[in-house]
C-alpha cells in the first residue's frame, strides 16, 4: 500500500510525537478506504513536506486572481485550459524541473484505481459509560454491556448508525435515535424517552436525602424531561461533598425560583452558610487549668 506523508494537522494527528504519533481514527479509516498509508512528517522537519502545499495559493494567485466567471462551467473550462498550457508546463522553483515530467515518469505509473464507493463519512469520539449503562452521542443515549460501567469507550457515528468500541473490539451497534431518546436494549421493542425504573431509583435516592430534594427532582423531570436525569445525578453527587443541610436548603431555594441547571445549584450550595461550629467552654469551674495536671493524671 503506498504511503502518503502529511503535516501534523489536527484533522489527521491527535497526538504529535517524533517516534510514535497517534493518528485520528477517522483519517485512518479514510486512508484504508482509498488505499494508502498515512505517515505524519517529523516535527520541525519542513524538508519532508510535499511540494504540493503551495498548489492552492498558486492557483488563486496565478489563475483566478482578478478574474470573474459567469458560471462554474466557464470557470472549470478556463482552469482546464490554464492547467494544460501553463501550470503543468512551468518549471518548479524548488525542484527546477517541469511539473508534468515527474508525474508522467514516476507518479502516474503507481496510481491505483479509485474505490468503487465514496468514503462513508462519520464522526468519532470517546465517551464514558455512565452509571445508567449508557453512552451519550449527540444528546441521545445508547446502552452498552453493564460490565463496562465507568469505562472510557470509543464511539463512531454517522447519519444512520452508532458503533461502540472497546479498544479495537466492536461491542455494540445501534440505529441512530433522536436527541433526548434512549435507544432500546436487545429484546426491547422500541426506543423510549424515559427510563422509568432508573428514574424511580434516582427519585428514591433523592427522597432518602430529604423531601426538598425529591420535590426539586420531580419538578426538574417535569421541566426538562430526560435531560434532567444527568442533572439529578450531579446534584446527588453534591451530597457527598457538602453537608446534606446545605444541599437541601439550596434545592429548596432552586425549586422556589424554578432553577434546573447544575451550575446554579452548585453555586447555591456553595453560598449557603454552614452551621457554626459549637463554641468550646473554657471558663467552667469544673475545668482545671492545664498547668494543674501532672503526668500521673494522664497515666491513670
PDB file of C-alpha atoms in Angstrom:
ATOM      1  CA  UNK A   1       0.000   0.000   0.000  1.00  0.00           C
ATOM      2  CA  UNK A   2       1.551   3.359  -0.989  1.00  0.00           C
ATOM      3  CA  UNK A   3       2.430   5.801   1.764  1.00  0.00           C
ATOM      4  CA  UNK A   4       1.402   9.437   1.933  1.00  0.00           C
ATOM      5  CA  UNK A   5       3.282  11.934   4.058  1.00  0.00           C
ATOM      6  CA  UNK A   6       1.299  14.772   5.536  1.00  0.00           C
ATOM      7  CA  UNK A   7       1.867  17.541   8.033  1.00  0.00           C
ATOM      8  CA  UNK A   8       0.753  17.171  11.657  1.00  0.00           C
ATOM      9  CA  UNK A   9      -2.632  18.776  11.084  1.00  0.00           C
ATOM     10  CA  UNK A  10      -5.225  18.178  13.817  1.00  0.00           C
ATOM     11  CA  UNK A  11      -7.624  16.504  11.380  1.00  0.00           C
ATOM     12  CA  UNK A  12      -5.092  13.691  10.916  1.00  0.00           C
ATOM     13  CA  UNK A  13      -2.899  13.625  14.045  1.00  0.00           C
ATOM     14  CA  UNK A  14      -4.407  13.696  17.540  1.00  0.00           C
ATOM     15  CA  UNK A  15      -1.044  13.458  19.343  1.00  0.00           C
ATOM     16  CA  UNK A  16       2.169  14.515  17.651  1.00  0.00           C
ATOM     17  CA  UNK A  17       5.276  12.559  18.615  1.00  0.00           C
ATOM     18  CA  UNK A  18       8.683  12.286  16.992  1.00  0.00           C
ATOM     19  CA  UNK A  19       8.761   8.477  17.221  1.00  0.00           C
ATOM     20  CA  UNK A  20       5.137   7.297  17.656  1.00  0.00           C
ATOM     21  CA  UNK A  21       2.400   9.777  16.643  1.00  0.00           C
ATOM     22  CA  UNK A  22      -1.278   8.900  17.093  1.00  0.00           C
ATOM     23  CA  UNK A  23      -3.442   9.398  14.011  1.00  0.00           C
ATOM     24  CA  UNK A  24      -7.135  10.291  14.041  1.00  0.00           C
ATOM     25  CA  UNK A  25      -9.237   7.162  13.560  1.00  0.00           C
ATOM     26  CA  UNK A  26     -11.495   8.898  11.013  1.00  0.00           C
ATOM     27  CA  UNK A  27      -8.443   9.748   8.930  1.00  0.00           C
ATOM     28  CA  UNK A  28      -7.118   6.194   9.294  1.00  0.00           C
ATOM     29  CA  UNK A  29     -10.434   4.828   8.026  1.00  0.00           C
ATOM     30  CA  UNK A  30     -10.334   7.324   5.153  1.00  0.00           C
ATOM     31  CA  UNK A  31      -6.805   6.170   4.256  1.00  0.00           C
ATOM     32  CA  UNK A  32      -7.798   2.494   4.379  1.00  0.00           C
ATOM     33  CA  UNK A  33     -10.785   3.177   2.128  1.00  0.00           C
ATOM     34  CA  UNK A  34      -8.713   4.925  -0.531  1.00  0.00           C
ATOM     35  CA  UNK A  35      -5.768   2.555  -0.224  1.00  0.00           C
ATOM     36  CA  UNK A  36      -2.848   4.497   1.234  1.00  0.00           C
ATOM     37  CA  UNK A  37      -0.881   4.579   4.477  1.00  0.00           C
ATOM     38  CA  UNK A  38      -0.728   7.980   6.204  1.00  0.00           C
ATOM     39  CA  UNK A  39       2.678   8.903   7.590  1.00  0.00           C
ATOM     40  CA  UNK A  40       2.961  12.167   9.579  1.00  0.00           C
ATOM     41  CA  UNK A  41       6.117  14.135   8.911  1.00  0.00           C
ATOM     42  CA  UNK A  42       8.558  14.504  11.761  1.00  0.00           C
ATOM     43  CA  UNK A  43       8.199  17.696  13.810  1.00  0.00           C
ATOM     44  CA  UNK A  44      10.477  20.558  12.755  1.00  0.00           C
ATOM     45  CA  UNK A  45      11.434  18.787   9.509  1.00  0.00           C
ATOM     46  CA  UNK A  46       9.957  21.016   6.752  1.00  0.00           C
ATOM     47  CA  UNK A  47      12.027  19.269   4.090  1.00  0.00           C
ATOM     48  CA  UNK A  48       9.750  16.222   4.478  1.00  0.00           C
ATOM     49  CA  UNK A  49       6.632  18.156   3.451  1.00  0.00           C
ATOM     50  CA  UNK A  50       5.330  17.555  -0.037  1.00  0.00           C
ATOM     51  CA  UNK A  51       5.802  20.133  -2.792  1.00  0.00           C
ATOM     52  CA  UNK A  52       2.048  20.360  -3.350  1.00  0.00           C
ATOM     53  CA  UNK A  53       1.380  22.507  -0.293  1.00  0.00           C
ATOM     54  CA  UNK A  54       1.539  25.762  -2.293  1.00  0.00           C
ATOM     55  CA  UNK A  55      -0.719  24.497  -5.081  1.00  0.00           C
ATOM     56  CA  UNK A  56      -3.855  26.147  -3.687  1.00  0.00           C
ATOM     57  CA  UNK A  57      -2.191  29.530  -3.343  1.00  0.00           C
ATOM     58  CA  UNK A  58      -0.605  29.162  -6.791  1.00  0.00           C
ATOM     59  CA  UNK A  59      -3.993  28.534  -8.417  1.00  0.00           C
ATOM     60  CA  UNK A  60      -5.577  31.527  -6.653  1.00  0.00           C
ATOM     61  CA  UNK A  61      -2.715  33.916  -7.417  1.00  0.00           C
ATOM     62  CA  UNK A  62      -1.871  32.809 -10.958  1.00  0.00           C
ATOM     63  CA  UNK A  63      -5.112  31.509 -12.457  1.00  0.00           C
ATOM     64  CA  UNK A  64      -8.002  33.133 -10.604  1.00  0.00           C
ATOM     65  CA  UNK A  65      -6.740  36.430  -9.223  1.00  0.00           C
ATOM     66  CA  UNK A  66      -8.556  39.379 -10.823  1.00  0.00           C
ATOM     67  CA  UNK A  67     -10.835  37.186 -12.962  1.00  0.00           C
ATOM     68  CA  UNK A  68     -14.603  36.695 -12.840  1.00  0.00           C
ATOM     69  CA  UNK A  69     -16.660  33.961 -14.462  1.00  0.00           C
ATOM     70  CA  UNK A  70     -20.303  33.844 -15.476  1.00  0.00           C
ATOM     71  CA  UNK A  71     -20.740  30.228 -14.334  1.00  0.00           C
ATOM     72  CA  UNK A  72     -18.969  27.305 -12.693  1.00  0.00           C
ATOM     73  CA  UNK A  73     -18.714  25.566 -16.077  1.00  0.00           C
ATOM     74  CA  UNK A  74     -16.931  28.589 -17.511  1.00  0.00           C
ATOM     75  CA  UNK A  75     -14.504  28.643 -14.599  1.00  0.00           C
ATOM     76  CA  UNK A  76     -13.769  24.907 -14.928  1.00  0.00           C
ATOM     77  CA  UNK A  77     -13.173  25.244 -18.671  1.00  0.00           C
ATOM     78  CA  UNK A  78     -10.723  28.078 -18.076  1.00  0.00           C
ATOM     79  CA  UNK A  79      -8.864  26.107 -15.363  1.00  0.00           C
ATOM     80  CA  UNK A  80      -8.519  23.054 -17.614  1.00  0.00           C
ATOM     81  CA  UNK A  81      -7.007  25.215 -20.356  1.00  0.00           C
ATOM     82  CA  UNK A  82      -4.759  27.003 -17.845  1.00  0.00           C
ATOM     83  CA  UNK A  83      -3.540  23.678 -16.457  1.00  0.00           C
ATOM     84  CA  UNK A  84      -2.643  22.326 -19.942  1.00  0.00           C
ATOM     85  CA  UNK A  85      -0.898  25.435 -21.165  1.00  0.00           C
ATOM     86  CA  UNK A  86       0.647  26.997 -18.046  1.00  0.00           C
ATOM     87  CA  UNK A  87       0.508  25.078 -14.753  1.00  0.00           C
ATOM     88  CA  UNK A  88       1.900  21.700 -15.722  1.00  0.00           C
ATOM     89  CA  UNK A  89       4.485  23.126 -18.115  1.00  0.00           C
ATOM     90  CA  UNK A  90       6.078  25.521 -15.632  1.00  0.00           C
ATOM     91  CA  UNK A  91       9.497  24.950 -14.049  1.00  0.00           C
ATOM     92  CA  UNK A  92       9.100  24.335 -10.314  1.00  0.00           C
ATOM     93  CA  UNK A  93      11.000  26.859  -8.210  1.00  0.00           C
ATOM     94  CA  UNK A  94      12.439  24.282  -5.789  1.00  0.00           C
ATOM     95  CA  UNK A  95      12.976  21.128  -7.865  1.00  0.00           C
ATOM     96  CA  UNK A  96      13.988  23.113 -11.002  1.00  0.00           C
ATOM     97  CA  UNK A  97      12.092  20.566 -13.113  1.00  0.00           C
ATOM     98  CA  UNK A  98       8.988  20.781 -15.253  1.00  0.00           C
ATOM     99  CA  UNK A  99       5.970  19.801 -13.140  1.00  0.00           C
ATOM    100  CA  UNK A 100       4.480  17.430 -15.729  1.00  0.00           C
ATOM    101  CA  UNK A 101       7.669  15.383 -16.204  1.00  0.00           C
ATOM    102  CA  UNK A 102       7.924  13.630 -12.786  1.00  0.00           C
ATOM    103  CA  UNK A 103       4.186  12.943 -12.868  1.00  0.00           C
ATOM    104  CA  UNK A 104       4.478  11.052 -16.159  1.00  0.00           C
ATOM    105  CA  UNK A 105       7.758   9.329 -15.335  1.00  0.00           C
ATOM    106  CA  UNK A 106       7.116   8.322 -11.692  1.00  0.00           C
ATOM    107  CA  UNK A 107       3.749   9.132 -10.163  1.00  0.00           C
ATOM    108  CA  UNK A 108       1.336   8.108 -12.911  1.00  0.00           C
ATOM    109  CA  UNK A 109       2.695   4.563 -13.086  1.00  0.00           C
ATOM    110  CA  UNK A 110       1.992   3.836  -9.399  1.00  0.00           C
ATOM    111  CA  UNK A 111      -1.513   5.304  -9.259  1.00  0.00           C
ATOM    112  CA  UNK A 112      -4.184   2.752  -8.374  1.00  0.00           C
ATOM    113  CA  UNK A 113      -7.872   2.664  -9.362  1.00  0.00           C
ATOM    114  CA  UNK A 114     -10.187   4.669  -7.135  1.00  0.00           C
ATOM    115  CA  UNK A 115     -12.514   2.891  -4.732  1.00  0.00           C
ATOM    116  CA  UNK A 116     -15.874   1.924  -6.197  1.00  0.00           C
ATOM    117  CA  UNK A 117     -17.855   3.648  -3.438  1.00  0.00           C
ATOM    118  CA  UNK A 118     -17.381   7.016  -1.801  1.00  0.00           C
ATOM    119  CA  UNK A 119     -15.938   7.113   1.706  1.00  0.00           C
ATOM    120  CA  UNK A 120     -18.731   6.817   4.311  1.00  0.00           C
ATOM    121  CA  UNK A 121     -18.109   9.878   6.461  1.00  0.00           C
ATOM    122  CA  UNK A 122     -18.562   9.517  10.210  1.00  0.00           C
ATOM    123  CA  UNK A 123     -17.731  11.331  13.419  1.00  0.00           C
ATOM    124  CA  UNK A 124     -15.674   9.859  16.221  1.00  0.00           C
ATOM    125  CA  UNK A 125     -15.039  10.477  19.899  1.00  0.00           C
ATOM    126  CA  UNK A 126     -14.592   8.970  23.341  1.00  0.00           C
ATOM    127  CA  UNK A 127     -17.403   8.503  25.842  1.00  0.00           C
ATOM    128  CA  UNK A 128     -17.555   7.336  29.456  1.00  0.00           C
ATOM    129  CA  UNK A 129     -20.195   4.727  30.272  1.00  0.00           C
ATOM    130  CA  UNK A 130     -22.441   6.386  32.823  1.00  0.00           C
ATOM    131  CA  UNK A 131     -23.965   4.696  35.855  1.00  0.00           C
ATOM    132  CA  UNK A 132     -27.186   4.058  33.942  1.00  0.00           C
ATOM    133  CA  UNK A 133     -25.280   1.861  31.466  1.00  0.00           C
ATOM    134  CA  UNK A 134     -25.478   4.296  28.525  1.00  0.00           C
ATOM    135  CA  UNK A 135     -23.152   6.453  26.486  1.00  0.00           C
ATOM    136  CA  UNK A 136     -24.333   9.799  25.140  1.00  0.00           C
ATOM    137  CA  UNK A 137     -23.973  10.732  21.479  1.00  0.00           C
ATOM    138  CA  UNK A 138     -25.453  13.979  20.122  1.00  0.00           C
ATOM    139  CA  UNK A 139     -27.912  14.213  23.009  1.00  0.00           C
ATOM    140  CA  UNK A 140     -29.205  10.627  22.626  1.00  0.00           C
ATOM    141  CA  UNK A 141     -28.379   7.667  24.868  1.00  0.00           C
ATOM    142  CA  UNK A 142     -27.191   4.221  23.756  1.00  0.00           C
ATOM    143  CA  UNK A 143     -26.907   1.153  26.029  1.00  0.00           C
ATOM    144  CA  UNK A 144     -23.722  -0.879  26.364  1.00  0.00           C
ATOM    145  CA  UNK A 145     -22.957  -4.030  28.408  1.00  0.00           C
ATOM    146  CA  UNK A 146     -23.177  -3.255  32.119  1.00  0.00           C
ATOM    147  CA  UNK A 147     -19.726  -4.807  32.632  1.00  0.00           C
ATOM    148  CA  UNK A 148     -18.324  -1.654  31.005  1.00  0.00           C
ATOM    149  CA  UNK A 149     -19.716   0.808  33.574  1.00  0.00           C
ATOM    150  CA  UNK A 150     -17.280   3.666  34.133  1.00  0.00           C
ATOM    151  CA  UNK A 151     -15.061   2.630  31.215  1.00  0.00           C
ATOM    152  CA  UNK A 152     -13.871   5.052  28.543  1.00  0.00           C
ATOM    153  CA  UNK A 153     -15.019   3.757  25.130  1.00  0.00           C
ATOM    154  CA  UNK A 154     -14.519   4.886  21.556  1.00  0.00           C
ATOM    155  CA  UNK A 155     -17.663   5.728  19.584  1.00  0.00           C
ATOM    156  CA  UNK A 156     -18.225   6.225  15.865  1.00  0.00           C
ATOM    157  CA  UNK A 157     -21.463   7.571  14.461  1.00  0.00           C
ATOM    158  CA  UNK A 158     -22.930   8.678  11.148  1.00  0.00           C
ATOM    159  CA  UNK A 159     -26.423   9.597   9.997  1.00  0.00           C
ATOM    160  CA  UNK A 160     -27.713   6.050  10.473  1.00  0.00           C
ATOM    161  CA  UNK A 161     -25.632   4.013  12.961  1.00  0.00           C
ATOM    162  CA  UNK A 162     -23.725   4.361  16.237  1.00  0.00           C
ATOM    163  CA  UNK A 163     -20.861   1.913  16.763  1.00  0.00           C
ATOM    164  CA  UNK A 164     -19.259   1.453  20.190  1.00  0.00           C
ATOM    165  CA  UNK A 165     -15.730   0.043  20.520  1.00  0.00           C
ATOM    166  CA  UNK A 166     -13.708  -1.180  23.484  1.00  0.00           C
ATOM    167  CA  UNK A 167     -10.203  -0.724  22.162  1.00  0.00           C
ATOM    168  CA  UNK A 168     -10.392  -2.163  18.654  1.00  0.00           C
ATOM    169  CA  UNK A 169     -13.265  -4.533  19.505  1.00  0.00           C
ATOM    170  CA  UNK A 170     -16.761  -3.632  18.320  1.00  0.00           C
ATOM    171  CA  UNK A 171     -19.102  -4.211  21.282  1.00  0.00           C
ATOM    172  CA  UNK A 172     -22.407  -2.609  20.207  1.00  0.00           C
ATOM    173  CA  UNK A 173     -24.130  -1.289  17.094  1.00  0.00           C
ATOM    174  CA  UNK A 174     -27.260   0.860  17.393  1.00  0.00           C
ATOM    175  CA  UNK A 175     -29.547   2.633  14.963  1.00  0.00           C
ATOM    176  CA  UNK A 176     -29.443   6.402  15.479  1.00  0.00           C
ATOM    177  CA  UNK A 177     -32.238   7.854  17.583  1.00  0.00           C
ATOM    178  CA  UNK A 178     -33.293  11.447  18.128  1.00  0.00           C
ATOM    179  CA  UNK A 179     -31.786  13.659  20.820  1.00  0.00           C
ATOM    180  CA  UNK A 180     -33.281  13.008  24.252  1.00  0.00           C
ATOM    181  CA  UNK A 181     -34.212   9.404  23.398  1.00  0.00           C
ATOM    182  CA  UNK A 182     -32.844   6.169  24.895  1.00  0.00           C
ATOM    183  CA  UNK A 183     -32.053   3.557  22.245  1.00  0.00           C
ATOM    184  CA  UNK A 184     -33.547   0.133  23.067  1.00  0.00           C
ATOM    185  CA  UNK A 185     -31.514  -2.701  24.508  1.00  0.00           C
ATOM    186  CA  UNK A 186     -31.554  -6.118  22.915  1.00  0.00           C
ATOM    187  CA  UNK A 187     -35.016  -7.602  23.363  1.00  0.00           C
ATOM    188  CA  UNK A 188     -36.760  -4.255  23.885  1.00  0.00           C
ATOM    189  CA  UNK A 189     -39.393  -3.322  21.354  1.00  0.00           C
ATOM    190  CA  UNK A 190     -38.617   0.336  20.775  1.00  0.00           C
ATOM    191  CA  UNK A 191     -36.742   3.369  21.967  1.00  0.00           C
ATOM    192  CA  UNK A 192     -38.161   5.401  24.835  1.00  0.00           C
ATOM    193  CA  UNK A 193     -37.820   8.924  26.136  1.00  0.00           C
ATOM    194  CA  UNK A 194     -37.830   7.825  29.767  1.00  0.00           C
ATOM    195  CA  UNK A 195     -36.045   5.076  31.671  1.00  0.00           C
ATOM    196  CA  UNK A 196     -38.797   4.628  34.246  1.00  0.00           C
ATOM    197  CA  UNK A 197     -37.095   2.129  36.529  1.00  0.00           C
ATOM    198  CA  UNK A 198     -33.853   4.084  36.692  1.00  0.00           C
ATOM    199  CA  UNK A 199     -35.662   7.387  37.170  1.00  0.00           C
ATOM    200  CA  UNK A 200     -37.671   5.878  40.024  1.00  0.00           C
ATOM    201  CA  UNK A 201     -34.445   4.760  41.700  1.00  0.00           C
ATOM    202  CA  UNK A 202     -32.974   8.242  41.334  1.00  0.00           C
ATOM    203  CA  UNK A 203     -36.035   9.899  42.834  1.00  0.00           C
ATOM    204  CA  UNK A 204     -35.936   7.346  45.650  1.00  0.00           C
ATOM    205  CA  UNK A 205     -32.342   8.338  46.413  1.00  0.00           C
ATOM    206  CA  UNK A 206     -33.429  11.977  46.487  1.00  0.00           C
ATOM    207  CA  UNK A 207     -36.242  11.125  48.930  1.00  0.00           C
ATOM    208  CA  UNK A 208     -33.766   9.449  51.280  1.00  0.00           C
ATOM    209  CA  UNK A 209     -31.672  12.617  51.307  1.00  0.00           C
ATOM    210  CA  UNK A 210     -34.694  14.775  52.100  1.00  0.00           C
ATOM    211  CA  UNK A 211     -38.180  15.775  50.888  1.00  0.00           C
ATOM    212  CA  UNK A 212     -36.886  19.058  49.457  1.00  0.00           C
ATOM    213  CA  UNK A 213     -34.550  17.220  47.066  1.00  0.00           C
ATOM    214  CA  UNK A 214     -37.311  14.848  45.991  1.00  0.00           C
ATOM    215  CA  UNK A 215     -39.678  17.729  45.237  1.00  0.00           C
ATOM    216  CA  UNK A 216     -36.991  19.538  43.259  1.00  0.00           C
ATOM    217  CA  UNK A 217     -36.136  16.346  41.304  1.00  0.00           C
ATOM    218  CA  UNK A 218     -39.802  15.794  40.354  1.00  0.00           C
ATOM    219  CA  UNK A 219     -40.025  19.399  39.186  1.00  0.00           C
ATOM    220  CA  UNK A 220     -36.772  19.059  37.204  1.00  0.00           C
ATOM    221  CA  UNK A 221     -38.079  15.940  35.424  1.00  0.00           C
ATOM    222  CA  UNK A 222     -41.311  17.739  34.573  1.00  0.00           C
ATOM    223  CA  UNK A 223     -39.433  20.759  33.228  1.00  0.00           C
ATOM    224  CA  UNK A 224     -36.511  19.135  31.385  1.00  0.00           C
ATOM    225  CA  UNK A 225     -37.599  15.568  30.699  1.00  0.00           C
ATOM    226  CA  UNK A 226     -34.896  13.030  30.035  1.00  0.00           C
ATOM    227  CA  UNK A 227     -32.124  15.643  30.231  1.00  0.00           C
ATOM    228  CA  UNK A 228     -32.871  16.051  33.932  1.00  0.00           C
ATOM    229  CA  UNK A 229     -31.514  12.561  34.683  1.00  0.00           C
ATOM    230  CA  UNK A 230     -27.872  13.615  34.477  1.00  0.00           C
ATOM    231  CA  UNK A 231     -28.733  16.820  36.340  1.00  0.00           C
ATOM    232  CA  UNK A 232     -30.211  14.873  39.254  1.00  0.00           C
ATOM    233  CA  UNK A 233     -27.180  12.575  39.313  1.00  0.00           C
ATOM    234  CA  UNK A 234     -24.917  15.600  39.570  1.00  0.00           C
ATOM    235  CA  UNK A 235     -26.923  17.161  42.409  1.00  0.00           C
ATOM    236  CA  UNK A 236     -26.914  13.846  44.294  1.00  0.00           C
ATOM    237  CA  UNK A 237     -23.136  13.897  43.914  1.00  0.00           C
ATOM    238  CA  UNK A 238     -23.070  17.239  45.750  1.00  0.00           C
ATOM    239  CA  UNK A 239     -24.361  15.459  48.864  1.00  0.00           C
ATOM    240  CA  UNK A 240     -21.036  13.587  49.010  1.00  0.00           C
ATOM    241  CA  UNK A 241     -19.070  16.855  49.029  1.00  0.00           C
ATOM    242  CA  UNK A 242     -21.210  19.164  51.112  1.00  0.00           C
ATOM    243  CA  UNK A 243     -23.365  18.754  54.246  1.00  0.00           C
ATOM    244  CA  UNK A 244     -26.837  17.482  53.483  1.00  0.00           C
ATOM    245  CA  UNK A 245     -28.486  20.500  55.115  1.00  0.00           C
ATOM    246  CA  UNK A 246     -26.713  22.882  52.709  1.00  0.00           C
ATOM    247  CA  UNK A 247     -27.810  20.886  49.658  1.00  0.00           C
ATOM    248  CA  UNK A 248     -31.405  20.695  50.880  1.00  0.00           C
ATOM    249  CA  UNK A 249     -31.501  24.434  51.526  1.00  0.00           C
ATOM    250  CA  UNK A 250     -30.077  25.108  48.055  1.00  0.00           C
ATOM    251  CA  UNK A 251     -32.568  22.871  46.193  1.00  0.00           C
ATOM    252  CA  UNK A 252     -35.447  24.319  48.210  1.00  0.00           C
ATOM    253  CA  UNK A 253     -34.473  27.795  47.001  1.00  0.00           C
ATOM    254  CA  UNK A 254     -33.926  26.478  43.462  1.00  0.00           C
ATOM    255  CA  UNK A 255     -37.385  24.871  43.489  1.00  0.00           C
ATOM    256  CA  UNK A 256     -38.965  28.157  44.537  1.00  0.00           C
ATOM    257  CA  UNK A 257     -37.356  30.014  41.624  1.00  0.00           C
ATOM    258  CA  UNK A 258     -37.585  27.082  39.136  1.00  0.00           C
ATOM    259  CA  UNK A 259     -33.826  26.731  38.709  1.00  0.00           C
ATOM    260  CA  UNK A 260     -32.885  23.477  36.963  1.00  0.00           C
ATOM    261  CA  UNK A 261     -29.250  23.937  35.977  1.00  0.00           C
ATOM    262  CA  UNK A 262     -26.357  22.164  37.684  1.00  0.00           C
ATOM    263  CA  UNK A 263     -24.084  25.201  37.883  1.00  0.00           C
ATOM    264  CA  UNK A 264     -26.866  27.226  39.530  1.00  0.00           C
ATOM    265  CA  UNK A 265     -27.484  24.521  42.142  1.00  0.00           C
ATOM    266  CA  UNK A 266     -23.786  24.200  42.913  1.00  0.00           C
ATOM    267  CA  UNK A 267     -23.430  27.962  43.342  1.00  0.00           C
ATOM    268  CA  UNK A 268     -26.410  27.983  45.707  1.00  0.00           C
ATOM    269  CA  UNK A 269     -24.845  25.159  47.736  1.00  0.00           C
ATOM    270  CA  UNK A 270     -21.517  26.975  47.949  1.00  0.00           C
ATOM    271  CA  UNK A 271     -23.204  30.218  49.063  1.00  0.00           C
ATOM    272  CA  UNK A 272     -25.388  28.550  51.691  1.00  0.00           C
ATOM    273  CA  UNK A 273     -23.742  29.131  55.084  1.00  0.00           C
ATOM    274  CA  UNK A 274     -22.919  26.066  57.102  1.00  0.00           C
ATOM    275  CA  UNK A 275     -23.717  25.501  60.759  1.00  0.00           C
ATOM    276  CA  UNK A 276     -21.465  27.493  63.065  1.00  0.00           C
ATOM    277  CA  UNK A 277     -19.016  25.367  64.992  1.00  0.00           C
ATOM    278  CA  UNK A 278     -20.031  24.979  68.669  1.00  0.00           C
ATOM    279  CA  UNK A 279     -18.019  27.173  70.986  1.00  0.00           C
ATOM    280  CA  UNK A 280     -15.807  25.342  73.455  1.00  0.00           C
ATOM    281  CA  UNK A 281     -16.348  26.183  77.096  1.00  0.00           C
ATOM    282  CA  UNK A 282     -13.123  27.235  78.739  1.00  0.00           C
ATOM    283  CA  UNK A 283     -14.280  29.073  81.865  1.00  0.00           C
ATOM    284  CA  UNK A 284     -16.326  26.378  83.554  1.00  0.00           C
ATOM    285  CA  UNK A 285     -15.317  25.846  87.213  1.00  0.00           C
ATOM    286  CA  UNK A 286     -15.118  22.094  86.595  1.00  0.00           C
ATOM    287  CA  UNK A 287     -12.312  22.604  84.070  1.00  0.00           C
ATOM    288  CA  UNK A 288      -8.887  22.884  85.700  1.00  0.00           C
ATOM    289  CA  UNK A 289      -6.092  24.828  84.036  1.00  0.00           C
ATOM    290  CA  UNK A 290      -3.622  22.633  82.135  1.00  0.00           C
ATOM    291  CA  UNK A 291      -0.844  23.748  84.493  1.00  0.00           C
ATOM    292  CA  UNK A 292      -2.511  21.873  87.371  1.00  0.00           C
ATOM    293  CA  UNK A 293      -2.325  18.486  85.598  1.00  0.00           C
ATOM    294  CA  UNK A 294       0.603  16.143  86.301  1.00  0.00           C
ATOM    295  CA  UNK A 295       1.972  13.223  84.342  1.00  0.00           C
ATOM    296  CA  UNK A 296       0.322  10.838  86.783  1.00  0.00           C
ATOM    297  CA  UNK A 297      -3.086  12.300  85.883  1.00  0.00           C
ATOM    298  CA  UNK A 298      -2.630  11.231  82.251  1.00  0.00           C
ATOM    299  CA  UNK A 299      -1.261   7.768  83.126  1.00  0.00           C
ATOM    300  CA  UNK A 300      -4.155   6.738  85.349  1.00  0.00           C
TER     301      UNK A 300
END
